CSV table of C-alpha atoms in Angstrom, one decimal:
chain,number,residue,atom,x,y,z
A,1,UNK,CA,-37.7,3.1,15.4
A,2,UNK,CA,-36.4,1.4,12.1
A,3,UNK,CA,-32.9,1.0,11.3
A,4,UNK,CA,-32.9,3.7,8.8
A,5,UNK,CA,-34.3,5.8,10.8
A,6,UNK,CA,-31.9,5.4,13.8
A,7,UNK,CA,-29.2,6.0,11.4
A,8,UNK,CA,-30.3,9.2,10.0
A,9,UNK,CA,-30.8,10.2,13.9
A,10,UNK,CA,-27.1,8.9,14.6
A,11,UNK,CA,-26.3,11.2,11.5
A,12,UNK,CA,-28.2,14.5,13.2
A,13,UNK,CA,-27.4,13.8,16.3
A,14,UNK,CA,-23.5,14.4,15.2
A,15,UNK,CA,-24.4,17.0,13.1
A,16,UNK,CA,-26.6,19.1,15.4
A,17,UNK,CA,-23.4,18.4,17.7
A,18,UNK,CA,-21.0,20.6,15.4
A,19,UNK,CA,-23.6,23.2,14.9
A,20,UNK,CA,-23.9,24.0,18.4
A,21,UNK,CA,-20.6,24.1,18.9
A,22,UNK,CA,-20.8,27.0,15.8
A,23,UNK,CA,-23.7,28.3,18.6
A,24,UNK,CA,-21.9,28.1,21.7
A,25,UNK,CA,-18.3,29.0,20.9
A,26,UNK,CA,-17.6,30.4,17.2
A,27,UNK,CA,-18.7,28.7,13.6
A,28,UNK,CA,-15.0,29.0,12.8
A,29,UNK,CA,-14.8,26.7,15.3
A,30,UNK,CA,-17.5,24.4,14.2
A,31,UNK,CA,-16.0,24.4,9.9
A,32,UNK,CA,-12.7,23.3,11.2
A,33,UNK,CA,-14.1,20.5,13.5
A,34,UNK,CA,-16.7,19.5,10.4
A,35,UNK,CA,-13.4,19.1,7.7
A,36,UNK,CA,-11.2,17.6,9.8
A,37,UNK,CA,-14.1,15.1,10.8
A,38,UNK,CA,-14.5,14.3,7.0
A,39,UNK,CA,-11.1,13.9,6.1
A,40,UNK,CA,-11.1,11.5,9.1
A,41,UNK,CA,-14.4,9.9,7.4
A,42,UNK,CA,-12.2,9.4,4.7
A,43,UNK,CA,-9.3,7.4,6.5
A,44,UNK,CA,-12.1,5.6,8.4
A,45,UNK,CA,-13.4,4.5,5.5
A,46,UNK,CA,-9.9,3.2,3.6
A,47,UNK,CA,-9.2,1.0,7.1
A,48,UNK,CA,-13.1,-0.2,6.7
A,49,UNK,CA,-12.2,-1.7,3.4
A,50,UNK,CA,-9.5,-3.5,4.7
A,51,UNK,CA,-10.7,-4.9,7.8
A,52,UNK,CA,-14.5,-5.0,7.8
A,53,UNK,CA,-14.1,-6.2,3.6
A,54,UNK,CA,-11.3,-8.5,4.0
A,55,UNK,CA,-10.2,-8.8,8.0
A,56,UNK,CA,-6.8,-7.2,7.1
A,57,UNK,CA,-5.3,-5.8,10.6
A,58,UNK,CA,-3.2,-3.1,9.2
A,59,UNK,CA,-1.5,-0.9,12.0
A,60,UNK,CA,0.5,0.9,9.2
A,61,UNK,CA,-2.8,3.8,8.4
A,62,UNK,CA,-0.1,6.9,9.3
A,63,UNK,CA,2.4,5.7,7.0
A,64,UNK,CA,-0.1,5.8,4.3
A,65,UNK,CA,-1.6,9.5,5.0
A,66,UNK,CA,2.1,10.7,5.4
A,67,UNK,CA,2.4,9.2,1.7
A,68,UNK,CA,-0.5,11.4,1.0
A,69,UNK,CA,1.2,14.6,2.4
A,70,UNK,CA,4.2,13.9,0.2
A,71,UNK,CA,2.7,13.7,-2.6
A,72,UNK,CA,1.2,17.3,-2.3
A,73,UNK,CA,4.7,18.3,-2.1
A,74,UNK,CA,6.2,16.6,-4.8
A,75,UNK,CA,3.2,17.4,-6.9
A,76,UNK,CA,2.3,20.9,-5.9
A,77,UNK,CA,5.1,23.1,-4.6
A,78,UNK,CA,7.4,24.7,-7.5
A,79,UNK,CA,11.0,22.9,-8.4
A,80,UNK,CA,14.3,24.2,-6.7
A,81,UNK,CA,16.3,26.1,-8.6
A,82,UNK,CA,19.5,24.6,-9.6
A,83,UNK,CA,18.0,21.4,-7.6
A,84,UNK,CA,18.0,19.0,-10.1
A,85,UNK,CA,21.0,20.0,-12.1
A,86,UNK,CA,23.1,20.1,-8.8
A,87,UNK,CA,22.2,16.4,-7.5
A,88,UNK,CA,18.4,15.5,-9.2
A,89,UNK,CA,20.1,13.4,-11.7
A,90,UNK,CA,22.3,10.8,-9.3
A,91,UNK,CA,19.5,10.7,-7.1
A,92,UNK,CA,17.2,9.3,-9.7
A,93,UNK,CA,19.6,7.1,-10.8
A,94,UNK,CA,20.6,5.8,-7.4
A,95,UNK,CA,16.5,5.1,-7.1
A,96,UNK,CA,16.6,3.3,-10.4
A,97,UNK,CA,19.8,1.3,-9.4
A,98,UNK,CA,18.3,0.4,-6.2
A,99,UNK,CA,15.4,-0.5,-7.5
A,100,UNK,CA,17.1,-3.3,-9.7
A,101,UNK,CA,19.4,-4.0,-7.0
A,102,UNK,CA,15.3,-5.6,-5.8
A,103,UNK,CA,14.5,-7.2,-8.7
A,104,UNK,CA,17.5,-9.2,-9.4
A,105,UNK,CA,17.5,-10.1,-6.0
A,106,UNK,CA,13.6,-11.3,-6.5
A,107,UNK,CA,14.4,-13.0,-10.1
A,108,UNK,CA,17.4,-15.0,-8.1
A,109,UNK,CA,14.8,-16.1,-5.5
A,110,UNK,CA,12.8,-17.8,-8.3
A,111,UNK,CA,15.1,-19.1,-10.7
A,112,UNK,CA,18.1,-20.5,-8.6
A,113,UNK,CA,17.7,-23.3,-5.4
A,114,UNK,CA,19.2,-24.6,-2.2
A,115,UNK,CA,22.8,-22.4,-1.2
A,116,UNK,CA,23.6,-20.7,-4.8
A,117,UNK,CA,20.3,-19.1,-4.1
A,118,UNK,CA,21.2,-18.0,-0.7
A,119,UNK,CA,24.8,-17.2,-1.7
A,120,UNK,CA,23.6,-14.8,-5.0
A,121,UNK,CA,21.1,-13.1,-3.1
A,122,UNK,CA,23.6,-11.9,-0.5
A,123,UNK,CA,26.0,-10.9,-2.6
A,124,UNK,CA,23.4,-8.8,-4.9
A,125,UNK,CA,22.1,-7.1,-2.3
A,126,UNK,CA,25.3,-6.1,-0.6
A,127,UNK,CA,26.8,-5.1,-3.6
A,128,UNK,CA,23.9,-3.2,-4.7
A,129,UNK,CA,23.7,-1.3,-1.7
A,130,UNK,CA,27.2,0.0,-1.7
A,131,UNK,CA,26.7,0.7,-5.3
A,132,UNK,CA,23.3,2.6,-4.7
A,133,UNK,CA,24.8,5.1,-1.8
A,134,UNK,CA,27.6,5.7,-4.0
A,135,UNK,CA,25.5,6.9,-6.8
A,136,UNK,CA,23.2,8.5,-4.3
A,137,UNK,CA,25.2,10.2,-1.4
A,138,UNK,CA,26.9,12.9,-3.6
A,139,UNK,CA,23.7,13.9,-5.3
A,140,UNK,CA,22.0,14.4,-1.8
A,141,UNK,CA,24.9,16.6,-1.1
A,142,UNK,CA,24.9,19.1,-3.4
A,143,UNK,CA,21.0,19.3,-3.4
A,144,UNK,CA,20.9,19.9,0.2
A,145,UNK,CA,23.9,22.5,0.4
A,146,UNK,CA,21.3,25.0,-2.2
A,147,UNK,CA,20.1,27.8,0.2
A,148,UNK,CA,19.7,24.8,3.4
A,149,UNK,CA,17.9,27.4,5.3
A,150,UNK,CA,14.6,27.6,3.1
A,151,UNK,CA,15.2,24.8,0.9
A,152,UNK,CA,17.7,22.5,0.3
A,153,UNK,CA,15.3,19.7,-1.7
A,154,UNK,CA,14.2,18.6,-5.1
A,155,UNK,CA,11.1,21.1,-4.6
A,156,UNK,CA,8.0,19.6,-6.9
A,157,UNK,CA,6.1,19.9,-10.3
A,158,UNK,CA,4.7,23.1,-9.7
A,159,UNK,CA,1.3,21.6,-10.9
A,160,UNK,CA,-2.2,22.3,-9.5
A,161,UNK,CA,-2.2,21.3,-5.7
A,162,UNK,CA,-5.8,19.0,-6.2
A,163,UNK,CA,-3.9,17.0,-8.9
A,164,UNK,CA,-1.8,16.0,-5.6
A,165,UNK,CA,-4.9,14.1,-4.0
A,166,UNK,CA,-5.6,11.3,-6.4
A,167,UNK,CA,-1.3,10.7,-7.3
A,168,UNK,CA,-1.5,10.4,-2.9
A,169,UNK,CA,-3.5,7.7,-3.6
A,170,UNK,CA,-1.1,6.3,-6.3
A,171,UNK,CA,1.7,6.9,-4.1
A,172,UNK,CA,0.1,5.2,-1.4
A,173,UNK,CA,-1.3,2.4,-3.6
A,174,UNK,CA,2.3,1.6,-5.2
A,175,UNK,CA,3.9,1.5,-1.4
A,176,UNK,CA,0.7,-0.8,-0.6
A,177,UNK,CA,1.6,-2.8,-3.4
A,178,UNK,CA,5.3,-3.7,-1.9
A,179,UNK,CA,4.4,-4.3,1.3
A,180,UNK,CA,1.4,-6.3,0.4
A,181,UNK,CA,3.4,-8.6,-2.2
A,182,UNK,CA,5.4,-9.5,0.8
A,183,UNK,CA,3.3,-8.9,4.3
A,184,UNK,CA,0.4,-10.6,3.9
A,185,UNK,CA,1.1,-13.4,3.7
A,186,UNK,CA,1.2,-13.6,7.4
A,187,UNK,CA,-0.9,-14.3,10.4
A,188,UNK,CA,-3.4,-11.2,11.6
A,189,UNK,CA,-0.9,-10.1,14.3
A,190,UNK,CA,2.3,-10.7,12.3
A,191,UNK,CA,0.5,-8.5,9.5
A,192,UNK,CA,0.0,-6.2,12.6
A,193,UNK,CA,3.5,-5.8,13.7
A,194,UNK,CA,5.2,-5.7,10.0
A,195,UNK,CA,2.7,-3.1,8.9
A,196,UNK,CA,3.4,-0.8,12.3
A,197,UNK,CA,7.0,-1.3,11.5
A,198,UNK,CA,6.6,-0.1,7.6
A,199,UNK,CA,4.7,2.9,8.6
A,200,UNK,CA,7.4,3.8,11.0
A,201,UNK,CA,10.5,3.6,8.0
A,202,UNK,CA,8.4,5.7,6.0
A,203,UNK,CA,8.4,8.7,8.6
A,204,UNK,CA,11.9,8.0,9.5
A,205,UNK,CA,12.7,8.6,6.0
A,206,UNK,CA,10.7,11.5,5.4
A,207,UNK,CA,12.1,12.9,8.6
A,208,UNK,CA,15.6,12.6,7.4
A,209,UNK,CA,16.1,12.5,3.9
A,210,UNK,CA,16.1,16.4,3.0
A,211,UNK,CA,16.0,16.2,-0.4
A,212,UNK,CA,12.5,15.1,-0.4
A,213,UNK,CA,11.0,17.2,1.6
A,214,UNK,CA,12.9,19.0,3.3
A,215,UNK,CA,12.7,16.6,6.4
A,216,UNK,CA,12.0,18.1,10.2
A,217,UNK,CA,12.6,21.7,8.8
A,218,UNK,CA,9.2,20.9,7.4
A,219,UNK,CA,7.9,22.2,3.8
A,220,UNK,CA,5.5,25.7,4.6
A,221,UNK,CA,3.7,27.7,2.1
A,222,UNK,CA,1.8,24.9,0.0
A,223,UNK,CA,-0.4,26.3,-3.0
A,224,UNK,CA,-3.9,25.9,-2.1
A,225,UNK,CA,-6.8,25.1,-4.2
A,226,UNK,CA,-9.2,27.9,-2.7
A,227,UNK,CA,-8.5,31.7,-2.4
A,228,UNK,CA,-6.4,33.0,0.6
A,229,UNK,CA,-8.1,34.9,3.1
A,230,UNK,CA,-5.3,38.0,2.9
A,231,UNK,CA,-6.6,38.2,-1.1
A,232,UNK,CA,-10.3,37.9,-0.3
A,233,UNK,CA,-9.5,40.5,2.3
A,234,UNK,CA,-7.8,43.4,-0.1
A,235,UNK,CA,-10.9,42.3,-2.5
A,236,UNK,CA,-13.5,45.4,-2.5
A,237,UNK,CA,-16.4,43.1,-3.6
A,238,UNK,CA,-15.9,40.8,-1.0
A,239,UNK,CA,-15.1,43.2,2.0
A,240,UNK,CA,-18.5,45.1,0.2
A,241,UNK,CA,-20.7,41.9,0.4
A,242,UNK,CA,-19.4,40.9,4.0
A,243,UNK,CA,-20.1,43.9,5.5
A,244,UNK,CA,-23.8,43.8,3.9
A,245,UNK,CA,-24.0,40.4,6.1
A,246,UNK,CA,-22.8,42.5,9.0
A,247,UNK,CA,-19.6,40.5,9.3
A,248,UNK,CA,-16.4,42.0,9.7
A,249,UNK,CA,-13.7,40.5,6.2
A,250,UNK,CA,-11.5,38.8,8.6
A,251,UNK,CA,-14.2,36.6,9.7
A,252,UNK,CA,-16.2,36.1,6.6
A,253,UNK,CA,-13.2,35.7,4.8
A,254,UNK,CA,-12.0,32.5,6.9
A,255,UNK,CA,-15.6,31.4,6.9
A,256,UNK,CA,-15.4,31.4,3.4
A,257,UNK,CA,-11.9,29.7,2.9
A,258,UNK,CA,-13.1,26.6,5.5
A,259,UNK,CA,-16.7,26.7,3.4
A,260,UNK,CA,-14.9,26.0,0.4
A,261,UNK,CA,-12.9,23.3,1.6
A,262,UNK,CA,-15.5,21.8,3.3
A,263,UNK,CA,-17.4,21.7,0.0
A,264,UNK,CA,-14.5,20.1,-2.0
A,265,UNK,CA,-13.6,17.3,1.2
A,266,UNK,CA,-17.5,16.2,0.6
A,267,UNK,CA,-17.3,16.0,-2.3
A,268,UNK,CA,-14.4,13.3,-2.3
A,269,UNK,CA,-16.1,11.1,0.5
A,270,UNK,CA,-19.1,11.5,-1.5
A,271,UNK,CA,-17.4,9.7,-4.6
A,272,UNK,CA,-15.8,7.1,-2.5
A,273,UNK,CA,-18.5,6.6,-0.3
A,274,UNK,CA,-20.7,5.4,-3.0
A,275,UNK,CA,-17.7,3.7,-4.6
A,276,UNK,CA,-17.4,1.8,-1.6
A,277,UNK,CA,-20.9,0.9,-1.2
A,278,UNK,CA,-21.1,0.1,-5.0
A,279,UNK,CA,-18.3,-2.4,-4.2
A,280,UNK,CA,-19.8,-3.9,-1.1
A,281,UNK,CA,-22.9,-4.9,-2.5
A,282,UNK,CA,-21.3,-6.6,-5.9
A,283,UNK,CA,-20.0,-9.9,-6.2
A,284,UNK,CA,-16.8,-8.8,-5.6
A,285,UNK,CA,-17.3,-7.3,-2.4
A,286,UNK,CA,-19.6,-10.5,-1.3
A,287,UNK,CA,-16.4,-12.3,-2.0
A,288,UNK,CA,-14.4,-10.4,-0.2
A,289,UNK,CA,-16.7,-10.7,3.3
A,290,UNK,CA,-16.9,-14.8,2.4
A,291,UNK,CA,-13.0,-14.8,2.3
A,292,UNK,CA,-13.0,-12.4,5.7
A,293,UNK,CA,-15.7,-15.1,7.6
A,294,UNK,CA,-13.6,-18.8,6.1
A,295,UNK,CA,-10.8,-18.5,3.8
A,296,UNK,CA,-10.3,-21.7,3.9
A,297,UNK,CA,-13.8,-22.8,2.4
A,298,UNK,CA,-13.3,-19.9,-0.2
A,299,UNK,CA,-9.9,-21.3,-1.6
A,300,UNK,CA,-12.0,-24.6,-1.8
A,301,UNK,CA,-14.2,-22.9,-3.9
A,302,UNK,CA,-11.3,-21.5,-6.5
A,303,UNK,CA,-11.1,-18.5,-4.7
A,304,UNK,CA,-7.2,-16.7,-4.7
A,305,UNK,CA,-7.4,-15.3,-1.2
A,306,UNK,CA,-3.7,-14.0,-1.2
A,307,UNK,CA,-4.5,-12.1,-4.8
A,308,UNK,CA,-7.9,-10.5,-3.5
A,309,UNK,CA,-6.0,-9.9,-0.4
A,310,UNK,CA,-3.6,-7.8,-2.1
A,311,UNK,CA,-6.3,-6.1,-4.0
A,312,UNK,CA,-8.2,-4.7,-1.1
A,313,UNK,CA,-4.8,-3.6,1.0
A,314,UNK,CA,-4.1,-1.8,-2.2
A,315,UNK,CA,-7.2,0.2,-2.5
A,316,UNK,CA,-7.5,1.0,1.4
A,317,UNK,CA,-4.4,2.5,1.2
A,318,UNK,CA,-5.1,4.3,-1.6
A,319,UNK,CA,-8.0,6.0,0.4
A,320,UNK,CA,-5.9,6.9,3.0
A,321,UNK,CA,-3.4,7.9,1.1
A,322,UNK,CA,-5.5,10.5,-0.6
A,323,UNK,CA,-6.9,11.4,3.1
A,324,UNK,CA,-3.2,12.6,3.6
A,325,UNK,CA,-3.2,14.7,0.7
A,326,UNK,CA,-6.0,16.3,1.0
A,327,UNK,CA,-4.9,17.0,5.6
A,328,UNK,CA,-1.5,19.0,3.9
A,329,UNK,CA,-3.6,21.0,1.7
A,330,UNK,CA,-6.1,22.2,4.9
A,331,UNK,CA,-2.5,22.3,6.6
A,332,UNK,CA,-1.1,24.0,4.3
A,333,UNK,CA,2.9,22.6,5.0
A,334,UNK,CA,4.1,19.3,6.0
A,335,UNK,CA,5.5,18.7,9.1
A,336,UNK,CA,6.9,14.6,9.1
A,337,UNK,CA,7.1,15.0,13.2
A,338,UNK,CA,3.3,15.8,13.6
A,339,UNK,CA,3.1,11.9,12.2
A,340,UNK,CA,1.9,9.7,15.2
A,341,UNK,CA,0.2,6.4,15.5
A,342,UNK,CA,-2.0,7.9,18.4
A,343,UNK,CA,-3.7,9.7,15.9
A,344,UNK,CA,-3.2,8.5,12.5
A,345,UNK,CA,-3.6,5.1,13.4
A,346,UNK,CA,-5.7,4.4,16.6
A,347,UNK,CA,-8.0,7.4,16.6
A,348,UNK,CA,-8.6,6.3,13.1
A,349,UNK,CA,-9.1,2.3,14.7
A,350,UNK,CA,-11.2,3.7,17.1
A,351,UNK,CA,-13.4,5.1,14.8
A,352,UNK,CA,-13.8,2.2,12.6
A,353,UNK,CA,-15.0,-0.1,15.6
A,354,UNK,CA,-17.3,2.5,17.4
A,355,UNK,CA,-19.3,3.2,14.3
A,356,UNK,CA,-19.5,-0.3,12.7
A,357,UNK,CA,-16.6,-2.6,11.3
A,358,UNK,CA,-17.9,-3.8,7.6
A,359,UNK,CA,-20.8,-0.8,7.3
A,360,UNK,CA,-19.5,2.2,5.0
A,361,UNK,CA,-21.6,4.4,6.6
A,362,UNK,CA,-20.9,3.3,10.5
A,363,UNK,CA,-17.3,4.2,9.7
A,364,UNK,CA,-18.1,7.5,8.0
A,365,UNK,CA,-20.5,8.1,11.4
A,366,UNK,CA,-17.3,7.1,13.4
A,367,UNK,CA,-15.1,9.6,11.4
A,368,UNK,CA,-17.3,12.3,12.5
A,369,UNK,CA,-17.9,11.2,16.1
A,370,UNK,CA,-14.5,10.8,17.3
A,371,UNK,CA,-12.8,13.4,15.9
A,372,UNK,CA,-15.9,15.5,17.4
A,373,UNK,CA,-15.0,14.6,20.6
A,374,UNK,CA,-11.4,14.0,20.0
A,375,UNK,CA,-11.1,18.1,19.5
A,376,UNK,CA,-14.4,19.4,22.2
A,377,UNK,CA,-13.2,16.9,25.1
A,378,UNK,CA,-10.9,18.7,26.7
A,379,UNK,CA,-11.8,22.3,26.6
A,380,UNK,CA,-15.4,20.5,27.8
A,381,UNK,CA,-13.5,18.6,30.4
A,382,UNK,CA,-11.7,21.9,31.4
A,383,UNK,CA,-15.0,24.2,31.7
A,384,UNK,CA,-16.6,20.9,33.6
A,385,UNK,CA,-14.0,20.7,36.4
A,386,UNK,CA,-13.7,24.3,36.6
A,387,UNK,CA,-17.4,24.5,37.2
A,388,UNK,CA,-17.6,21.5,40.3
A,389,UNK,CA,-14.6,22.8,41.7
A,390,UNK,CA,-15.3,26.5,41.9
A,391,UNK,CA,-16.7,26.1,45.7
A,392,UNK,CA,-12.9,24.9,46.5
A,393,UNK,CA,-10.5,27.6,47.2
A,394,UNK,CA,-7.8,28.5,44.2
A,395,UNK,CA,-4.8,26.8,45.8
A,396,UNK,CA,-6.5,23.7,46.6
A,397,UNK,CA,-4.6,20.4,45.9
A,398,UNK,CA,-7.6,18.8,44.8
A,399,UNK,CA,-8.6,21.6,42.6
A,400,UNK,CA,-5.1,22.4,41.1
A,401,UNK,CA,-5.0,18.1,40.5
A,402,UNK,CA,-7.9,17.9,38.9
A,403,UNK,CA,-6.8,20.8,36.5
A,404,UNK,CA,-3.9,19.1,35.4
A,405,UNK,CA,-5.8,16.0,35.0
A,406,UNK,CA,-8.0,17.7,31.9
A,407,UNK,CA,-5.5,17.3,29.6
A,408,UNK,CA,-5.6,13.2,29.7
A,409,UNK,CA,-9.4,14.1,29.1
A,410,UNK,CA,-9.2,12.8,25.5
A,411,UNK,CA,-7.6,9.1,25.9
A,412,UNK,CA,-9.9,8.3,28.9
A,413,UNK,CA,-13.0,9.4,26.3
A,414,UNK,CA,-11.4,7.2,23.7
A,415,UNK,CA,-11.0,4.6,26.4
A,416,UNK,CA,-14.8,5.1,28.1
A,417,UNK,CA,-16.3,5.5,24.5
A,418,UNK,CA,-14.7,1.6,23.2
A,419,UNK,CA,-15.4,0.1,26.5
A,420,UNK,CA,-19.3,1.4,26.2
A,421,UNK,CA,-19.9,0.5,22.7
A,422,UNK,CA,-18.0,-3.2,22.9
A,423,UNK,CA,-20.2,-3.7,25.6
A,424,UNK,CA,-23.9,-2.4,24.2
A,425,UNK,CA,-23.3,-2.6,21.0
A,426,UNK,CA,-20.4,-4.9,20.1
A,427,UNK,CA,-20.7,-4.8,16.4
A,428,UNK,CA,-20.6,-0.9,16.1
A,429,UNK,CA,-23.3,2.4,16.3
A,430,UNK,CA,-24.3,1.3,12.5
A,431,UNK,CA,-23.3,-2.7,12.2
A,432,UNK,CA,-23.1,-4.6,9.2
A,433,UNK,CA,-25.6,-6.1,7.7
């Protein structure tokens, strides 16, 4: 079999699992497993730029698609009333304030030397600090005290909620942009660490500062960029057309909804898929995979690894951050403390490595696979030792143990799954080339 061909049958093979699941349990079932699994594709695909482009070991993926979610908030949902009068104004100065409080520190760093350097940049950055929570604390105040039990933030723009997807991207690219400027400059596991440790401050202030988002009360309600399914419901053409299919509006109507999102979530990994691919086989991205195998020889050769570095880091988390986006929207709220690195940074690791570090389309394949089995393990698991253990009597230890067992179903399949692949096919289901 050629090596196309045993793609396309890696490909089918995924997608003939989501269709029987649509057989076996419910195609409700099967449309939410399918975009899920290409919003994952997505993410996959950002951390494939990084590390099978460039080698980049960033642990910090969740921070990025929680950048995406906010966005969708700020962007999407409908301003407070009274918000930004109340407190909107300090707070955006505090941002600004702070924000120079950074730069002079950085112009101090580069202009003065030895102690006056040390001495300035201390002083700036205490003194800013005090400065910025003064200007900011107030403001926070009064817009959190506006009706604290539904609101109590900024609110958004009000604007379309698909205009959100690309400024997550932004968002997530400026943040990238920081952190890059300063991270990676360090060794693989020091990038590691420092990137885990961003991605955590980001939730910790998303969980805490209400005036953004509302923090752990969670933002519900988001516009969506497809009908509702009560709307398409009261609707007599569509109640008329699903019953001339034989299916009842409830069902047809969340078919529908998932169909159309599924529709629009292709067509972004579409675009960036063949982005991606465009860029892999320029000379940029032949670059970027001869600074990845010997940086050293390629900054002989003129190259400025640091810059093109930077560049990459940017742009993978750009992808993920629009990933996030484009999660809140299926979500339709944001909820900060649904943000963990189990599944928004390994799962998305895990898919990277099992479908092929440095191939665009082995971490699309990845996307798919894992988050297939990610959702069907457990309930497969369950129905499994249910089955062998039906001979056993219904209060039997070993029975009642084994139960309670199928819930840690899913991280020894993630655990099984890496050991398997690193051992028969090291470099991934569909390796680079």
């Amino acid at each position: 079999m050629s090596e196309t061909m045993r793609n396309v049958a890696l490909f089918a093979l995924v997608g003939g699992l989501i269709v029987l699941t649509g057989v076996m349990q419910s195609w409700n079932s099967a449309l939410t497993i399918l975009n899920m699994g290409l919003i994952s594709a997505i993410m996959a695909l950002g951390v494939n730029l990084q590390w099978g482009f460039a080698g980049l070991f960033n642990v910090g993926v969740m921070g990025f698609v929680a950048l995406g979610g906010l966005a969708t908030v700020l962007i999407s949902m409908p301003p407070v009333e009274g918000a930004f009068a109340a407190g909107g104004v300090r707070i955006l100065t505090a941002l600004v304030l702070g924000a120079a409080t950074i730069v002079a520190a950085v112009l101090v760093q580069s202009r003065l030397h030895g102690k006056a350097k040390a001495l300035a940049t201390v002083v700036i950055l205490i003194a800013g600090f005090f400065i910025f929570r003064a200007v900011l604390d107030p403001g926070v105040a009064a817009v959190e005290a506006i009706n604290p039990a539904l609101q109590g933030n900024l609110g958004g723009l009000g604007l379309p909620v698909i205009i959100a997807w690309p400024v997550g991207g932004l968002l997530a690219a400026g943040v990238a942009w920081v952190i890059g400027k300063t991270a990676l400059g360090l060794r693989s596991d020091y990038l590691a660490i420092a990137t885990l440790g961003i991605a955590e401050i980001i939730i910790a202030v998303m969980k805490n500062e209400d005036w953004l988002a509302r923090g752990v009360k969670n933002v519900v309600g988001l516009p969506r960029p497809v009908p509702r399914e009560i709307d398409l419901q009261n609707d007599p053409g569509f109640v008329e057309q699903a019953a001339g299919f034989g299916v009842d509006p409830v069902t047809a109507s969340t078919l529908f909804v998932k169909t159309q999102y599924g529709l629009l979530f292709a067509l972004v990994l579409v675009i960036l898929l063949l982005g991606a691919q465009l860029a892999l086989k320029s000379p940029w991205g032949r670059m970027m995979r001869a600074i990845r195998d010997n940086e050293v020889a390629a900054e002989a050769m003129g190259k400025d690894v640091k810059a093109r570095h930077l560049q990459i880091f940017i742009l993978g988390s750009a992808i993920c951050g629009i990933a996030g986006a484009m999660m809140t929207t299926l979500d339709g709220q944001l909820t900060p403390g649904s943000y963990q690195p189990l599944r928004f940074t390994f799962l998305i690791w895990v898919m990277v490595i099992v479908g092929g570090s440095g191939n665009n389309f082995g971490a699309v394949l990845g996307g798919f696979l894992i988050w297939f089995l990610w959702v069907q393990v457990e309930p497969v698991g369950l129905f499994l030792i249910e089955t062998l253990t039906a001979g056993l009597s219904e209060d039997s230890a070993l029975r009642l143990h084994l139960l309670d067992s199928a819930a840690h179903m899913r991280l020894l399949t993630m655990g099984l799954i890496l050991l398997l692949v690193l051992r028969f096919s090291p470099r991934g289901l569909i390796p680079e080339r």
